[in-house]
Coordinates of C-alpha atoms and ligand atoms in Angstrom, one line a residue:
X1 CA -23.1 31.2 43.5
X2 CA -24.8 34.5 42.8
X3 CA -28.1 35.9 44.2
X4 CA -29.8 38.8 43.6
X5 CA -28.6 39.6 40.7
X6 CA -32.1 41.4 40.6
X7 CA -32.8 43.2 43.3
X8 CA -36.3 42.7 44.1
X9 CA -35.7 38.8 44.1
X10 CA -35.1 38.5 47.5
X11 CA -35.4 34.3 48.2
X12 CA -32.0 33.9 47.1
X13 CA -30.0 36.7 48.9
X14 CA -31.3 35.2 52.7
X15 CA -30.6 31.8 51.4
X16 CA -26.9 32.8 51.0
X17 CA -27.0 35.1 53.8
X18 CA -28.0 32.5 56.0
X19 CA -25.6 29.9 54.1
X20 CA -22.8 32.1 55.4
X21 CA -24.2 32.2 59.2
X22 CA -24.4 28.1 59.0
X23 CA -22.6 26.5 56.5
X24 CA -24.7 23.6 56.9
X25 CA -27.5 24.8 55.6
X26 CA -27.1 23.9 52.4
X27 CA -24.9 20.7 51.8
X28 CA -22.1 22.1 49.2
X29 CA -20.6 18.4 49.0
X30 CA -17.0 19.8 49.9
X31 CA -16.9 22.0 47.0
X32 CA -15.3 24.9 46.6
X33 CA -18.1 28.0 46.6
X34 CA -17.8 31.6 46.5
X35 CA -21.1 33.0 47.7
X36 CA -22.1 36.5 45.8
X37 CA -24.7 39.4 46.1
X38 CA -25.1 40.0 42.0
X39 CA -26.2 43.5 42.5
X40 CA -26.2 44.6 46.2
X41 CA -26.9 48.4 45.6
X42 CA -30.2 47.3 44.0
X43 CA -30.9 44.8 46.8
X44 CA -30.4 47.7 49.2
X45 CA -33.6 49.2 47.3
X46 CA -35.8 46.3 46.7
X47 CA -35.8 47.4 42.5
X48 CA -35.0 45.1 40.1
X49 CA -32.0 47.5 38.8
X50 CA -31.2 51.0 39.3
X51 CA -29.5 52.0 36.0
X52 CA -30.5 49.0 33.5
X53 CA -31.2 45.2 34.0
X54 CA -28.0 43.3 35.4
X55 CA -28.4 40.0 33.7
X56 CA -28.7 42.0 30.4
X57 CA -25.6 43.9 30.5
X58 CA -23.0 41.0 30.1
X59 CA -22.8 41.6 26.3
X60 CA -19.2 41.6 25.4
X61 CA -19.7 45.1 23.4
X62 CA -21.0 46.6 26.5
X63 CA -18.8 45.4 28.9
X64 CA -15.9 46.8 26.6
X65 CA -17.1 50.6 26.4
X66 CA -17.9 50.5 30.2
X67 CA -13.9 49.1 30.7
X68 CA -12.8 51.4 28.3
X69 CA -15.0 54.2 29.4
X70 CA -16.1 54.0 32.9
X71 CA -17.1 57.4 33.9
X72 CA -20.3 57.1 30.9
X73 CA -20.8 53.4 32.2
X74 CA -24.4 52.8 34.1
X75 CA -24.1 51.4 37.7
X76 CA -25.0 47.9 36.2
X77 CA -22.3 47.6 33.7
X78 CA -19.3 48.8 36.4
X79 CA -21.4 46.3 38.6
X80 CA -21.1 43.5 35.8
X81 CA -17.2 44.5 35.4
X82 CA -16.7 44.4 39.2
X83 CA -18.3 40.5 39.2
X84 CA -16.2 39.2 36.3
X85 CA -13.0 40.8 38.0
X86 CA -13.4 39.3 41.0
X87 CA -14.8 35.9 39.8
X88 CA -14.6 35.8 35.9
X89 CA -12.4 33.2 34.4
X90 CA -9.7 35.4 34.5
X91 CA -10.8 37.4 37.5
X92 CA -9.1 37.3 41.6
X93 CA -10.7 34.4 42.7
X94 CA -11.6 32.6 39.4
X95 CA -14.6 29.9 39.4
X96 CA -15.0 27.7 36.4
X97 CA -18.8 27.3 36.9
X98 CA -21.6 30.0 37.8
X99 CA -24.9 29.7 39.4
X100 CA -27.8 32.3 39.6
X101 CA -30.1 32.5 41.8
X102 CA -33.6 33.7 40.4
X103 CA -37.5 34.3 41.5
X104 CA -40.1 34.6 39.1
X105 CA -43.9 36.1 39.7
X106 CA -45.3 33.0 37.4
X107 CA -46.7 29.7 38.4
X108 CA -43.6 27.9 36.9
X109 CA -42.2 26.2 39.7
X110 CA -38.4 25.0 40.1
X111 CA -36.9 25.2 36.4
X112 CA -33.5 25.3 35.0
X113 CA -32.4 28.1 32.4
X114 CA -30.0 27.3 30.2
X115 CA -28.7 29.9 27.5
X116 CA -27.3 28.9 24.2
X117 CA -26.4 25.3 23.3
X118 CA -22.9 24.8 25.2
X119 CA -22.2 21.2 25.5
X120 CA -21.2 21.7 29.2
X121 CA -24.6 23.7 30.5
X122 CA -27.2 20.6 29.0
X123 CA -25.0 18.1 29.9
X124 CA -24.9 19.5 33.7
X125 CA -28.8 20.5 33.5
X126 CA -29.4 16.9 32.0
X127 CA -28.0 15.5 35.1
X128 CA -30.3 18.0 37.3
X129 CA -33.4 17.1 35.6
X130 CA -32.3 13.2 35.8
X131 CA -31.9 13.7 39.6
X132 CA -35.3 16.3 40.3
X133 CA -37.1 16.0 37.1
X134 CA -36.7 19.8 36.3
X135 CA -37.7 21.7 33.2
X136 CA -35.1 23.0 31.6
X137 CA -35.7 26.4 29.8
X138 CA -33.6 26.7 26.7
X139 CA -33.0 30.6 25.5
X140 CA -31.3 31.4 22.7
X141 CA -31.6 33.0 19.4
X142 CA -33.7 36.4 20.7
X143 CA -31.9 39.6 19.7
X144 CA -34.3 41.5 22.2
X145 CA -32.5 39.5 25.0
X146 CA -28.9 39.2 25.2
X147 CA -26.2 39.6 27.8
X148 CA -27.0 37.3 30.2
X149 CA -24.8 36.6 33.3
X150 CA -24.6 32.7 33.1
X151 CA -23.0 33.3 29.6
X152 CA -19.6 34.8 31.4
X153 CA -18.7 32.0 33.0
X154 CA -17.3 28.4 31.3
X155 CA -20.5 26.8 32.3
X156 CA -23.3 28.4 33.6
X157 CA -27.1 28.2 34.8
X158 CA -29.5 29.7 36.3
X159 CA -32.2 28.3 38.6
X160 CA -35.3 30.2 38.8
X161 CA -38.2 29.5 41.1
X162 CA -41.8 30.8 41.6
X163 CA -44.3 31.7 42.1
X164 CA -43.3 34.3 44.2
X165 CA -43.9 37.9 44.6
X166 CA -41.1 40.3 44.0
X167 CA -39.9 41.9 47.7
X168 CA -41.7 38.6 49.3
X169 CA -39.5 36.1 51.3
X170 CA -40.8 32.7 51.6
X171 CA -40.3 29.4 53.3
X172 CA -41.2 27.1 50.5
X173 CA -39.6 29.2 47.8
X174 CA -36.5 29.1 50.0
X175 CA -36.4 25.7 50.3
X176 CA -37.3 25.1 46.7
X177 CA -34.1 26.8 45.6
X178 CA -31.8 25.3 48.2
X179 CA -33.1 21.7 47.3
X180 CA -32.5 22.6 43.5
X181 CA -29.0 23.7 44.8
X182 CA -27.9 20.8 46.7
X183 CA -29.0 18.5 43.3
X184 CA -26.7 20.5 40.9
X185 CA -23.9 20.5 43.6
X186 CA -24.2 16.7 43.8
X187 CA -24.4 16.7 39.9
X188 CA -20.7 18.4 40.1
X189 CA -19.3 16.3 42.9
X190 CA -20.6 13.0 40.4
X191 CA -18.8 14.3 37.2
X192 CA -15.4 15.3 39.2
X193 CA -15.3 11.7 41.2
X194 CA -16.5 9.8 37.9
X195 CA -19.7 8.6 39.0
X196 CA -22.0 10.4 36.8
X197 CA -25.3 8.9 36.0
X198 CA -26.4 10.5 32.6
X199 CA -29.7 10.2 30.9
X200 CA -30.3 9.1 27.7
X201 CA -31.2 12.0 26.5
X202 CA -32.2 15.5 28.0
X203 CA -36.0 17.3 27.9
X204 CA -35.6 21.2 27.1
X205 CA -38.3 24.1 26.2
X206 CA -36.9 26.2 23.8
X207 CA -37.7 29.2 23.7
X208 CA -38.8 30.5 20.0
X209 CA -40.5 34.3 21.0
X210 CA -42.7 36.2 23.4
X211 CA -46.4 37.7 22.9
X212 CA -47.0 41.4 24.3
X213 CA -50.7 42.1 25.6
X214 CA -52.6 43.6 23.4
X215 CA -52.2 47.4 23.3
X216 CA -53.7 50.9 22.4
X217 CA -51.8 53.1 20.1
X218 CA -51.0 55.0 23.6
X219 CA -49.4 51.9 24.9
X220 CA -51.6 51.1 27.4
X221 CA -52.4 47.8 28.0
X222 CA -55.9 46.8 26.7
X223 CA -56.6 43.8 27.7
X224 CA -55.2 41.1 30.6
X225 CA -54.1 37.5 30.4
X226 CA -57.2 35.3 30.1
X227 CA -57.9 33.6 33.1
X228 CA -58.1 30.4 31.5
X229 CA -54.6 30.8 31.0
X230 CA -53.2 32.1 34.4
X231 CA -51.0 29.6 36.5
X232 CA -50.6 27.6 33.7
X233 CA -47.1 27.8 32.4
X234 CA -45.9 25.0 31.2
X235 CA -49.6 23.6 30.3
X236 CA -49.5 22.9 26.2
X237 CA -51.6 25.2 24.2
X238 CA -54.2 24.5 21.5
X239 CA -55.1 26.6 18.2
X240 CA -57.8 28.8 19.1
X241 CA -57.1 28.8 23.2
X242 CA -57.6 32.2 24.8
X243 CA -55.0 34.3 26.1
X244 CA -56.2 37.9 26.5
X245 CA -59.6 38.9 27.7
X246 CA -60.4 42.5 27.3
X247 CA -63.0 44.9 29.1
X248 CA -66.0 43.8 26.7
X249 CA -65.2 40.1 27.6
X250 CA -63.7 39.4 24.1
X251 CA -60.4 37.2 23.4
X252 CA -57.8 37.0 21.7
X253 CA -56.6 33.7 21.1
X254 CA -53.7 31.7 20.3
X255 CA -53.4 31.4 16.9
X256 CA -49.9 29.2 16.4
X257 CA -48.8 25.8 16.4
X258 CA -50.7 23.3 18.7
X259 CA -48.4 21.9 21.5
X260 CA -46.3 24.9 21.8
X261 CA -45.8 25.4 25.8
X262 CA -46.4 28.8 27.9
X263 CA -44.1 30.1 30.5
X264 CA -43.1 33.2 32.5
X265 CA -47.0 34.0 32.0
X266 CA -47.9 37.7 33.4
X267 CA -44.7 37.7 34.5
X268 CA -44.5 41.1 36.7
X269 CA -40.6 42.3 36.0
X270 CA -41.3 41.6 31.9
X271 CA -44.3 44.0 31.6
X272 CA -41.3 46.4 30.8
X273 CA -40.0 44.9 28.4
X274 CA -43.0 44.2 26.8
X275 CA -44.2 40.4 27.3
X276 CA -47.0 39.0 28.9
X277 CA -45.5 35.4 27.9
X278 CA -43.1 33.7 25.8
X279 CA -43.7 30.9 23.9
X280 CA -41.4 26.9 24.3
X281 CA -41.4 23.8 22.3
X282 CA -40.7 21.0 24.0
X283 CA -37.9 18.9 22.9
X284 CA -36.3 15.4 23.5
X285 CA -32.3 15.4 22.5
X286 CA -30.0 12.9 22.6
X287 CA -26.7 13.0 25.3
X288 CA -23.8 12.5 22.7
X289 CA -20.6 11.2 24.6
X290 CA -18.5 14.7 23.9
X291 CA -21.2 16.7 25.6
X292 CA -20.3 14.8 28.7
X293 CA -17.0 14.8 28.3
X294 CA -16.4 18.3 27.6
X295 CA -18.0 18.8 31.6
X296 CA -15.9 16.5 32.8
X297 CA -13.0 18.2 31.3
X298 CA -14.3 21.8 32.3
X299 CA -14.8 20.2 36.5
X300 CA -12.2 17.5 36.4
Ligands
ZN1 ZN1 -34.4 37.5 38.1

């Protein structure tokens, strides 16, 4: 169980701070959890990362020049080598499955992210979303986004929650997570004791790109997100809906596929990198039986 694998996402870390002080506080269902600070230096500073983003440095060509040469290796690679050696597969204490804690700044609510198509993340996150009813955020197949965390471990997944602002503890968000917790942790306990209660099929966004505001050649931002469209990730967008208004009250409107789904919109930690949104299609698949049985393998 990691948290604050970005620094400024604070909910997480005091939800596993506290978890240590009372181990009641969140019901583990007698599993066995090793509770970890992703990147404590940058939680120390409130930043997102010092060097580079964490959950971007877990591509396997990284993480091989850091290991091979350490002393050119930014803080967040020897920090991503440090996690895998104490909990990767082959690491000191070894855990099979991985889960990350994240905030976002957007109106998304409680959502699952799962990365790639492994068998054992969607059948776990199809047994979430049966339980809470989650949206599960599929990423895959973006070059300008690789080296996720959850992609270390044999099964992985994040939970990200919002809104909430970076640096901001709160109650409900807290809560939010832990409750989202306590339903994958049951989802575990079910596959190991054979009581699993699959769907028939599991409901993921996938993710197919992301939209930058609109820009001068300087780079500055020339317009914002349209307030028509603010808050309203996950809301399904029509040809011709606005999404940036600029300073003389004109749009720019969405000019793709009806039905395609918003989310992370005006995002604050992905102004860096360039998006103001990224774009899902919502998706219905079918639970085939090696899916499941490939997590019961991987937990049994
Ligand atoms: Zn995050």
């Amino acid at each position: 169980m990691v948290a604050g694998t970005h620094g400024n996402e604070i909910n997480g870390p005091w939800l596993l701070d506290q978890w240590r002080q009372h181990p009641n506080f969140v019901d583990s269902k007698g599993l066995d959890v090793q509770l970890a600070i992703g990147n404590p230096a940058a939680c120390a500073q409130g930043r997102r990362y010092l060097d580079r983003d964490l959950n971007r440095s877990f591509r396997s060509d990284l993480l091989e020049r850091a290991s091979t040469v350490p002393a050119e290796a930014d803080r967040e690679m020897l920090q991503a080598l440090a996690l895998l050696q104490q909990f990767g597969p082959e690491g000191q204490t070894p855990c099979d499955l991985v889960v990350d804690l994240h905030s976002t700044t957007s109106a998304m609510g409680n959502c699952l992210v799962v990365y790639g198509r492994r068998p054992v993340d969607l059948a776990l996150a199809a047994l979430v979303q049966h339980r809470l009813g989650l949206p599960i955020y599929l990423h895959e197949a973006d070059a300008a986004q690789q080296g996720f965390l959850a992609e270390r471990w044999p099964c992985g997944l994040v939970i990200e929650v919002g809104p909430v602002p970076q640096n901001v503890r709160r109650s409900d968000i807290v809560l939010q997570t832990r409750l989202a917790l306590e339903a994958l942790m049951a989802a575990i306990t079910s596959v190991r004791d054979g009581t699993a209660r699959y769907p028939d099929q599991v409901v993921i966004h996938r993710h197919l790109g992301s939209l930058d505001v609109p820009r001068r050649r300087s780079g500055d931002p020339d317009a914002l997100v349209h307030p028509n469209l603010q808050g309203r990730d996950w809301q399904p967008l029509k040809a011709g809906d606005p999404l940036f208004i600029n300073a003389e009250s004109k749009a720019a409107v969405f000019e793709g596929e009806d039905g395609l789904i918003p989310v992370f919109i005006n995002e604050a930690a992905y102004a860096e990198k360039a998006i103001a949104l990224s774009f899902t299609k919502r998706e219905a698949w079918p639970l085939p039986k090696d899916w499941k049985e490939a997590l019961a393998n991987l937990l049994g």
